[in-house]
């Protein structure tokens, strides 16, 4: 394999490795909306922000609240997300599972590997 000739080549290589990673059987695949939800939850976690189910359902860019709720349910069933209790038992905190965190660890390794190939 030849070394990337420009920064875009590094990103394209990362995308190839990320696609291969998504094909591994560790967790069931996500649809595009679920991937967006996963990214939002991951960013909130990284920034140590609380993110409730209601917060997620209120994000207009994700579509109708019922759609977001069904995707959150699906992602819980697939093992990507968990709902943690808060001081208010009516509110649930949306959090990544350990498996989801491991997935992000693997993506990070793909990014580093793609960058080091230049």
PDB file of N, CA and C in Angstrom, residues 23-108:
ATOM      1  N   UNK A  23     -18.342  -3.778  10.622  1.00  0.00           N
ATOM      2  CA  UNK A  23     -18.765  -5.100  10.188  1.00  0.00           C
ATOM      3  C   UNK A  23     -18.476  -6.201  11.197  1.00  0.00           C
ATOM      4  N   UNK A  24     -17.736  -5.878  12.257  1.00  0.00           N
ATOM      5  CA  UNK A  24     -17.423  -6.884  13.269  1.00  0.00           C
ATOM      6  C   UNK A  24     -18.661  -7.161  14.120  1.00  0.00           C
ATOM      7  N   UNK A  25     -18.795  -8.383  14.601  1.00  0.00           N
ATOM      8  CA  UNK A  25     -20.024  -8.768  15.308  1.00  0.00           C
ATOM      9  C   UNK A  25     -20.103  -8.361  16.776  1.00  0.00           C
ATOM     10  N   UNK A  26     -19.258  -7.451  17.265  1.00  0.00           N
ATOM     11  CA  UNK A  26     -19.283  -7.128  18.695  1.00  0.00           C
ATOM     12  C   UNK A  26     -20.599  -6.494  19.136  1.00  0.00           C
ATOM     13  N   UNK A  27     -21.144  -5.580  18.350  1.00  0.00           N
ATOM     14  CA  UNK A  27     -22.443  -4.976  18.633  1.00  0.00           C
ATOM     15  C   UNK A  27     -23.246  -4.905  17.337  1.00  0.00           C
ATOM     16  N   UNK A  28     -24.569  -5.020  17.432  1.00  0.00           N
ATOM     17  CA  UNK A  28     -25.390  -4.915  16.220  1.00  0.00           C
ATOM     18  C   UNK A  28     -25.219  -3.547  15.561  1.00  0.00           C
ATOM     19  N   UNK A  29     -25.342  -3.505  14.241  1.00  0.00           N
ATOM     20  CA  UNK A  29     -25.151  -2.243  13.525  1.00  0.00           C
ATOM     21  C   UNK A  29     -26.229  -1.214  13.857  1.00  0.00           C
ATOM     22  N   UNK A  30     -25.878   0.037  13.605  1.00  0.00           N
ATOM     23  CA  UNK A  30     -26.786   1.158  13.830  1.00  0.00           C
ATOM     24  C   UNK A  30     -27.210   1.746  12.495  1.00  0.00           C
ATOM     25  N   UNK A  31     -28.435   2.263  12.455  1.00  0.00           N
ATOM     26  CA  UNK A  31     -28.848   2.997  11.254  1.00  0.00           C
ATOM     27  C   UNK A  31     -28.283   4.415  11.368  1.00  0.00           C
ATOM     28  N   UNK A  32     -28.364   5.217  10.304  1.00  0.00           N
ATOM     29  CA  UNK A  32     -27.765   6.559  10.351  1.00  0.00           C
ATOM     30  C   UNK A  32     -28.263   7.453  11.490  1.00  0.00           C
ATOM     31  N   UNK A  33     -29.555   7.404  11.798  1.00  0.00           N
ATOM     32  CA  UNK A  33     -30.066   8.209  12.898  1.00  0.00           C
ATOM     33  C   UNK A  33     -29.494   7.730  14.226  1.00  0.00           C
ATOM     34  N   UNK A  34     -29.394   6.434  14.399  1.00  0.00           N
ATOM     35  CA  UNK A  34     -28.826   5.895  15.635  1.00  0.00           C
ATOM     36  C   UNK A  34     -27.351   6.295  15.768  1.00  0.00           C
ATOM     37  N   UNK A  35     -26.631   6.338  14.661  1.00  0.00           N
ATOM     38  CA  UNK A  35     -25.234   6.785  14.707  1.00  0.00           C
ATOM     39  C   UNK A  35     -25.146   8.241  15.154  1.00  0.00           C
ATOM     40  N   UNK A  36     -26.073   9.075  14.681  1.00  0.00           N
ATOM     41  CA  UNK A  36     -26.100  10.485  15.120  1.00  0.00           C
ATOM     42  C   UNK A  36     -26.401  10.574  16.609  1.00  0.00           C
ATOM     43  N   UNK A  37     -27.336   9.776  17.071  1.00  0.00           N
ATOM     44  CA  UNK A  37     -27.676   9.760  18.496  1.00  0.00           C
ATOM     45  C   UNK A  37     -26.466   9.311  19.304  1.00  0.00           C
ATOM     46  N   UNK A  38     -25.786   8.275  18.848  1.00  0.00           N
ATOM     47  CA  UNK A  38     -24.602   7.776  19.544  1.00  0.00           C
ATOM     48  C   UNK A  38     -23.544   8.870  19.654  1.00  0.00           C
ATOM     49  N   UNK A  39     -23.336   9.613  18.584  1.00  0.00           N
ATOM     50  CA  UNK A  39     -22.346  10.695  18.597  1.00  0.00           C
ATOM     51  C   UNK A  39     -22.743  11.789  19.586  1.00  0.00           C
ATOM     52  N   UNK A  40     -24.025  12.119  19.646  1.00  0.00           N
ATOM     53  CA  UNK A  40     -24.497  13.148  20.580  1.00  0.00           C
ATOM     54  C   UNK A  40     -24.279  12.696  22.022  1.00  0.00           C
ATOM     55  N   UNK A  41     -24.617  11.442  22.304  1.00  0.00           N
ATOM     56  CA  UNK A  41     -24.439  10.912  23.659  1.00  0.00           C
ATOM     57  C   UNK A  41     -22.950  10.865  24.005  1.00  0.00           C
ATOM     58  N   UNK A  42     -22.117  10.471  23.052  1.00  0.00           N
ATOM     59  CA  UNK A  42     -20.675  10.396  23.302  1.00  0.00           C
ATOM     60  C   UNK A  42     -20.098  11.782  23.584  1.00  0.00           C
ATOM     61  N   UNK A  43     -20.501  12.774  22.794  1.00  0.00           N
ATOM     62  CA  UNK A  43     -20.002  14.140  23.024  1.00  0.00           C
ATOM     63  C   UNK A  43     -20.450  14.662  24.388  1.00  0.00           C
ATOM     64  N   UNK A  44     -21.697  14.423  24.750  1.00  0.00           N
ATOM     65  CA  UNK A  44     -22.193  14.873  26.057  1.00  0.00           C
ATOM     66  C   UNK A  44     -21.416  14.187  27.179  1.00  0.00           C
ATOM     67  N   UNK A  45     -21.138  12.916  27.008  1.00  0.00           N
ATOM     68  CA  UNK A  45     -20.360  12.175  28.003  1.00  0.00           C
ATOM     69  C   UNK A  45     -18.953  12.738  28.123  1.00  0.00           C
ATOM     70  N   UNK A  46     -18.337  13.035  26.995  1.00  0.00           N
ATOM     71  CA  UNK A  46     -16.985  13.590  26.974  1.00  0.00           C
ATOM     72  C   UNK A  46     -16.938  14.949  27.672  1.00  0.00           C
ATOM     73  N   UNK A  47     -17.993  15.719  27.499  1.00  0.00           N
ATOM     74  CA  UNK A  47     -18.074  17.055  28.101  1.00  0.00           C
ATOM     75  C   UNK A  47     -18.676  17.013  29.507  1.00  0.00           C
ATOM     76  N   UNK A  48     -18.916  15.796  30.006  1.00  0.00           N
ATOM     77  CA  UNK A  48     -19.488  15.564  31.331  1.00  0.00           C
ATOM     78  C   UNK A  48     -20.811  16.301  31.518  1.00  0.00           C
ATOM     79  N   UNK A  49     -21.628  16.295  30.456  1.00  0.00           N
ATOM     80  CA  UNK A  49     -22.954  16.893  30.506  1.00  0.00           C
ATOM     81  C   UNK A  49     -23.992  15.802  30.744  1.00  0.00           C
ATOM     82  N   UNK A  50     -24.997  16.146  31.504  1.00  0.00           N
ATOM     83  CA  UNK A  50     -26.106  15.217  31.721  1.00  0.00           C
ATOM     84  C   UNK A  50     -27.018  15.269  30.508  1.00  0.00           C
ATOM     85  N   UNK A  51     -27.490  14.136  30.097  1.00  0.00           N
ATOM     86  CA  UNK A  51     -28.344  14.048  28.919  1.00  0.00           C
ATOM     87  C   UNK A  51     -29.467  13.063  29.236  1.00  0.00           C
ATOM     88  N   UNK A  52     -30.683  13.574  29.348  1.00  0.00           N
ATOM     89  CA  UNK A  52     -31.819  12.721  29.686  1.00  0.00           C
ATOM     90  C   UNK A  52     -32.545  12.283  28.421  1.00  0.00           C
ATOM     91  N   UNK A  53     -33.433  11.329  28.582  1.00  0.00           N
ATOM     92  CA  UNK A  53     -34.275  10.895  27.465  1.00  0.00           C
ATOM     93  C   UNK A  53     -35.064  12.087  26.942  1.00  0.00           C
ATOM     94  N   UNK A  54     -35.597  12.890  27.842  1.00  0.00           N
ATOM     95  CA  UNK A  54     -36.362  14.073  27.436  1.00  0.00           C
ATOM     96  C   UNK A  54     -35.480  15.041  26.641  1.00  0.00           C
ATOM     97  N   UNK A  55     -34.236  15.236  27.073  1.00  0.00           N
ATOM     98  CA  UNK A  55     -33.302  16.096  26.336  1.00  0.00           C
ATOM     99  C   UNK A  55     -33.129  15.590  24.906  1.00  0.00           C
ATOM    100  N   UNK A  56     -32.953  14.286  24.764  1.00  0.00           N
ATOM    101  CA  UNK A  56     -32.756  13.700  23.439  1.00  0.00           C
ATOM    102  C   UNK A  56     -34.005  13.866  22.577  1.00  0.00           C
ATOM    103  N   UNK A  57     -35.160  13.625  23.163  1.00  0.00           N
ATOM    104  CA  UNK A  57     -36.410  13.744  22.414  1.00  0.00           C
ATOM    105  C   UNK A  57     -36.681  15.186  21.999  1.00  0.00           C
ATOM    106  N   UNK A  58     -36.103  16.151  22.712  1.00  0.00           N
ATOM    107  CA  UNK A  58     -36.295  17.556  22.399  1.00  0.00           C
ATOM    108  C   UNK A  58     -35.366  18.088  21.324  1.00  0.00           C
ATOM    109  N   UNK A  59     -34.433  17.271  20.859  1.00  0.00           N
ATOM    110  CA  UNK A  59     -33.493  17.718  19.821  1.00  0.00           C
ATOM    111  C   UNK A  59     -34.182  17.666  18.458  1.00  0.00           C
ATOM    112  N   UNK A  60     -34.565  18.821  17.968  1.00  0.00           N
ATOM    113  CA  UNK A  60     -35.318  18.924  16.708  1.00  0.00           C
ATOM    114  C   UNK A  60     -34.565  18.313  15.529  1.00  0.00           C
ATOM    115  N   UNK A  61     -33.227  18.418  15.544  1.00  0.00           N
ATOM    116  CA  UNK A  61     -32.447  17.896  14.410  1.00  0.00           C
ATOM    117  C   UNK A  61     -32.525  16.371  14.277  1.00  0.00           C
ATOM    118  N   UNK A  62     -33.025  15.697  15.309  1.00  0.00           N
ATOM    119  CA  UNK A  62     -33.140  14.240  15.261  1.00  0.00           C
ATOM    120  C   UNK A  62     -34.508  13.772  14.766  1.00  0.00           C
ATOM    121  N   UNK A  63     -35.447  14.690  14.630  1.00  0.00           N
ATOM    122  CA  UNK A  63     -36.769  14.322  14.134  1.00  0.00           C
ATOM    123  C   UNK A  63     -37.802  14.295  15.239  1.00  0.00           C
ATOM    124  N   UNK A  64     -38.883  13.607  14.967  1.00  0.00           N
ATOM    125  CA  UNK A  64     -40.017  13.552  15.890  1.00  0.00           C
ATOM    126  C   UNK A  64     -39.627  12.859  17.196  1.00  0.00           C
ATOM    127  N   UNK A  65     -40.152  13.356  18.312  1.00  0.00           N
ATOM    128  CA  UNK A  65     -39.843  12.736  19.606  1.00  0.00           C
ATOM    129  C   UNK A  65     -40.130  11.233  19.648  1.00  0.00           C
ATOM    130  N   UNK A  66     -41.214  10.814  19.035  1.00  0.00           N
ATOM    131  CA  UNK A  66     -41.549   9.380  19.035  1.00  0.00           C
ATOM    132  C   UNK A  66     -40.482   8.572  18.294  1.00  0.00           C
ATOM    133  N   UNK A  67     -39.951   9.131  17.217  1.00  0.00           N
ATOM    134  CA  UNK A  67     -38.894   8.460  16.461  1.00  0.00           C
ATOM    135  C   UNK A  67     -37.632   8.344  17.304  1.00  0.00           C
ATOM    136  N   UNK A  68     -37.269   9.433  17.962  1.00  0.00           N
ATOM    137  CA  UNK A  68     -36.076   9.423  18.817  1.00  0.00           C
ATOM    138  C   UNK A  68     -36.256   8.415  19.942  1.00  0.00           C
ATOM    139  N   UNK A  69     -37.416   8.408  20.548  1.00  0.00           N
ATOM    140  CA  UNK A  69     -37.678   7.456  21.642  1.00  0.00           C
ATOM    141  C   UNK A  69     -37.549   6.019  21.158  1.00  0.00           C
ATOM    142  N   UNK A  70     -38.090   5.717  19.992  1.00  0.00           N
ATOM    143  CA  UNK A  70     -37.995   4.339  19.475  1.00  0.00           C
ATOM    144  C   UNK A  70     -36.546   3.972  19.160  1.00  0.00           C
ATOM    145  N   UNK A  71     -35.759   4.943  18.680  1.00  0.00           N
ATOM    146  CA  UNK A  71     -34.342   4.667  18.400  1.00  0.00           C
ATOM    147  C   UNK A  71     -33.559   4.447  19.689  1.00  0.00           C
ATOM    148  N   UNK A  72     -33.871   5.227  20.720  1.00  0.00           N
ATOM    149  CA  UNK A  72     -33.210   5.019  22.011  1.00  0.00           C
ATOM    150  C   UNK A  72     -33.515   3.626  22.551  1.00  0.00           C
ATOM    151  N   UNK A  73     -34.767   3.210  22.413  1.00  0.00           N
ATOM    152  CA  UNK A  73     -35.158   1.867  22.840  1.00  0.00           C
ATOM    153  C   UNK A  73     -34.396   0.814  22.047  1.00  0.00           C
ATOM    154  N   UNK A  74     -34.326   1.000  20.740  1.00  0.00           N
ATOM    155  CA  UNK A  74     -33.599   0.066  19.876  1.00  0.00           C
ATOM    156  C   UNK A  74     -32.122  -0.009  20.255  1.00  0.00           C
ATOM    157  N   UNK A  75     -31.530   1.137  20.523  1.00  0.00           N
ATOM    158  CA  UNK A  75     -30.108   1.172  20.866  1.00  0.00           C
ATOM    159  C   UNK A  75     -29.838   0.529  22.224  1.00  0.00           C
ATOM    160  N   UNK A  76     -30.771   0.631  23.123  1.00  0.00           N
ATOM    161  CA  UNK A  76     -30.646  -0.073  24.410  1.00  0.00           C
ATOM    162  C   UNK A  76     -30.702  -1.578  24.183  1.00  0.00           C
ATOM    163  N   UNK A  77     -31.641  -2.011  23.355  1.00  0.00           N
ATOM    164  CA  UNK A  77     -31.784  -3.439  23.073  1.00  0.00           C
ATOM    165  C   UNK A  77     -30.561  -4.003  22.358  1.00  0.00           C
ATOM    166  N   UNK A  78     -29.925  -3.180  21.531  1.00  0.00           N
ATOM    167  CA  UNK A  78     -28.725  -3.597  20.791  1.00  0.00           C
ATOM    168  C   UNK A  78     -27.463  -3.559  21.658  1.00  0.00           C
ATOM    169  N   UNK A  79     -27.547  -2.928  22.825  1.00  0.00           N
ATOM    170  CA  UNK A  79     -26.403  -2.886  23.725  1.00  0.00           C
ATOM    171  C   UNK A  79     -25.512  -1.662  23.608  1.00  0.00           C
ATOM    172  N   UNK A  80     -25.977  -0.609  22.943  1.00  0.00           N
ATOM    173  CA  UNK A  80     -25.182   0.604  22.763  1.00  0.00           C
ATOM    174  C   UNK A  80     -25.370   1.599  23.894  1.00  0.00           C
ATOM    175  N   UNK A  81     -26.574   1.669  24.447  1.00  0.00           N
ATOM    176  CA  UNK A  81     -26.916   2.658  25.466  1.00  0.00           C
ATOM    177  C   UNK A  81     -27.554   2.003  26.683  1.00  0.00           C
ATOM    178  N   UNK A  82     -27.438   2.692  27.808  1.00  0.00           N
ATOM    179  CA  UNK A  82     -28.161   2.318  29.024  1.00  0.00           C
ATOM    180  C   UNK A  82     -28.837   3.572  29.559  1.00  0.00           C
ATOM    181  N   UNK A  83     -29.876   3.364  30.341  1.00  0.00           N
ATOM    182  CA  UNK A  83     -30.548   4.471  31.014  1.00  0.00           C
ATOM    183  C   UNK A  83     -30.249   4.351  32.504  1.00  0.00           C
ATOM    184  N   UNK A  84     -29.622   5.375  33.042  1.00  0.00           N
ATOM    185  CA  UNK A  84     -29.251   5.384  34.452  1.00  0.00           C
ATOM    186  C   UNK A  84     -30.230   6.238  35.237  1.00  0.00           C
ATOM    187  N   UNK A  85     -30.455   5.852  36.484  1.00  0.00           N
ATOM    188  CA  UNK A  85     -31.336   6.611  37.360  1.00  0.00           C
ATOM    189  C   UNK A  85     -30.698   7.947  37.732  1.00  0.00           C
ATOM    190  N   UNK A  86     -31.552   8.914  37.996  1.00  0.00           N
ATOM    191  CA  UNK A  86     -31.120  10.211  38.514  1.00  0.00           C
ATOM    192  C   UNK A  86     -31.828  10.423  39.847  1.00  0.00           C
ATOM    193  N   UNK A  87     -31.586  11.577  40.450  1.00  0.00           N
ATOM    194  CA  UNK A  87     -32.264  11.862  41.720  1.00  0.00           C
ATOM    195  C   UNK A  87     -33.778  11.945  41.536  1.00  0.00           C
ATOM    196  N   UNK A  88     -34.237  12.273  40.343  1.00  0.00           N
ATOM    197  CA  UNK A  88     -35.661  12.276  40.002  1.00  0.00           C
ATOM    198  C   UNK A  88     -35.943  10.969  39.269  1.00  0.00           C
ATOM    199  N   UNK A  89     -36.684  10.067  39.914  1.00  0.00           N
ATOM    200  CA  UNK A  89     -36.898   8.739  39.346  1.00  0.00           C
ATOM    201  C   UNK A  89     -37.665   8.765  38.025  1.00  0.00           C
ATOM    202  N   UNK A  90     -38.273   9.911  37.699  1.00  0.00           N
ATOM    203  CA  UNK A  90     -38.993  10.016  36.428  1.00  0.00           C
ATOM    204  C   UNK A  90     -38.050  10.326  35.267  1.00  0.00           C
ATOM    205  N   UNK A  91     -36.852  10.805  35.573  1.00  0.00           N
ATOM    206  CA  UNK A  91     -35.880  11.173  34.534  1.00  0.00           C
ATOM    207  C   UNK A  91     -34.785  10.115  34.477  1.00  0.00           C
ATOM    208  N   UNK A  92     -34.449   9.722  33.284  1.00  0.00           N
ATOM    209  CA  UNK A  92     -33.383   8.746  33.083  1.00  0.00           C
ATOM    210  C   UNK A  92     -32.254   9.402  32.305  1.00  0.00           C
ATOM    211  N   UNK A  93     -31.048   9.139  32.741  1.00  0.00           N
ATOM    212  CA  UNK A  93     -29.846   9.649  32.097  1.00  0.00           C
ATOM    213  C   UNK A  93     -29.426   8.673  30.996  1.00  0.00           C
ATOM    214  N   UNK A  94     -29.166   9.186  29.790  1.00  0.00           N
ATOM    215  CA  UNK A  94     -28.728   8.349  28.673  1.00  0.00           C
ATOM    216  C   UNK A  94     -27.204   8.259  28.736  1.00  0.00           C
ATOM    217  N   UNK A  95     -26.689   7.026  28.756  1.00  0.00           N
ATOM    218  CA  UNK A  95     -25.247   6.816  28.854  1.00  0.00           C
ATOM    219  C   UNK A  95     -24.803   5.720  27.895  1.00  0.00           C
ATOM    220  N   UNK A  96     -23.525   5.768  27.531  1.00  0.00           N
ATOM    221  CA  UNK A  96     -22.937   4.734  26.692  1.00  0.00           C
ATOM    222  C   UNK A  96     -22.673   3.487  27.523  1.00  0.00           C
ATOM    223  N   UNK A  97     -22.794   2.324  26.901  1.00  0.00           N
ATOM    224  CA  UNK A  97     -22.421   1.082  27.568  1.00  0.00           C
ATOM    225  C   UNK A  97     -20.903   0.912  27.470  1.00  0.00           C
ATOM    226  N   UNK A  98     -20.374  -0.019  28.234  1.00  0.00           N
ATOM    227  CA  UNK A  98     -18.945  -0.327  28.121  1.00  0.00           C
ATOM    228  C   UNK A  98     -18.594  -0.797  26.717  1.00  0.00           C
ATOM    229  N   UNK A  99     -19.496  -1.538  26.097  1.00  0.00           N
ATOM    230  CA  UNK A  99     -19.248  -2.008  24.723  1.00  0.00           C
ATOM    231  C   UNK A  99     -19.174  -0.832  23.750  1.00  0.00           C
ATOM    232  N   UNK A 100     -20.014   0.163  23.939  1.00  0.00           N
ATOM    233  CA  UNK A 100     -19.980   1.346  23.079  1.00  0.00           C
ATOM    234  C   UNK A 100     -18.666   2.099  23.280  1.00  0.00           C
ATOM    235  N   UNK A 101     -18.215   2.188  24.528  1.00  0.00           N
ATOM    236  CA  UNK A 101     -16.934   2.843  24.793  1.00  0.00           C
ATOM    237  C   UNK A 101     -15.784   2.077  24.144  1.00  0.00           C
ATOM    238  N   UNK A 102     -15.852   0.753  24.172  1.00  0.00           N
ATOM    239  CA  UNK A 102     -14.822  -0.051  23.507  1.00  0.00           C
ATOM    240  C   UNK A 102     -14.842   0.189  22.000  1.00  0.00           C
ATOM    241  N   UNK A 103     -16.028   0.368  21.439  1.00  0.00           N
ATOM    242  CA  UNK A 103     -16.158   0.676  20.010  1.00  0.00           C
ATOM    243  C   UNK A 103     -15.442   1.990  19.697  1.00  0.00           C
ATOM    244  N   UNK A 104     -15.646   3.019  20.531  1.00  0.00           N
ATOM    245  CA  UNK A 104     -14.968   4.295  20.316  1.00  0.00           C
ATOM    246  C   UNK A 104     -13.450   4.154  20.491  1.00  0.00           C
ATOM    247  N   UNK A 105     -13.024   3.290  21.421  1.00  0.00           N
ATOM    248  CA  UNK A 105     -11.589   3.022  21.564  1.00  0.00           C
ATOM    249  C   UNK A 105     -11.021   2.445  20.267  1.00  0.00           C
ATOM    250  N   UNK A 106     -11.766   1.517  19.669  1.00  0.00           N
ATOM    251  CA  UNK A 106     -11.314   0.906  18.405  1.00  0.00           C
ATOM    252  C   UNK A 106     -11.295   1.922  17.271  1.00  0.00           C
ATOM    253  N   UNK A 107     -12.316   2.788  17.219  1.00  0.00           N
ATOM    254  CA  UNK A 107     -12.327   3.845  16.201  1.00  0.00           C
ATOM    255  C   UNK A 107     -11.127   4.765  16.365  1.00  0.00           C
ATOM    256  N   UNK A 108     -10.804   5.082  17.600  1.00  0.00           N
ATOM    257  CA  UNK A 108      -9.649   5.940  17.870  1.00  0.00           C
ATOM    258  C   UNK A 108      -8.369   5.298  17.362  1.00  0.00           C
TER     259      UNK A 108
END
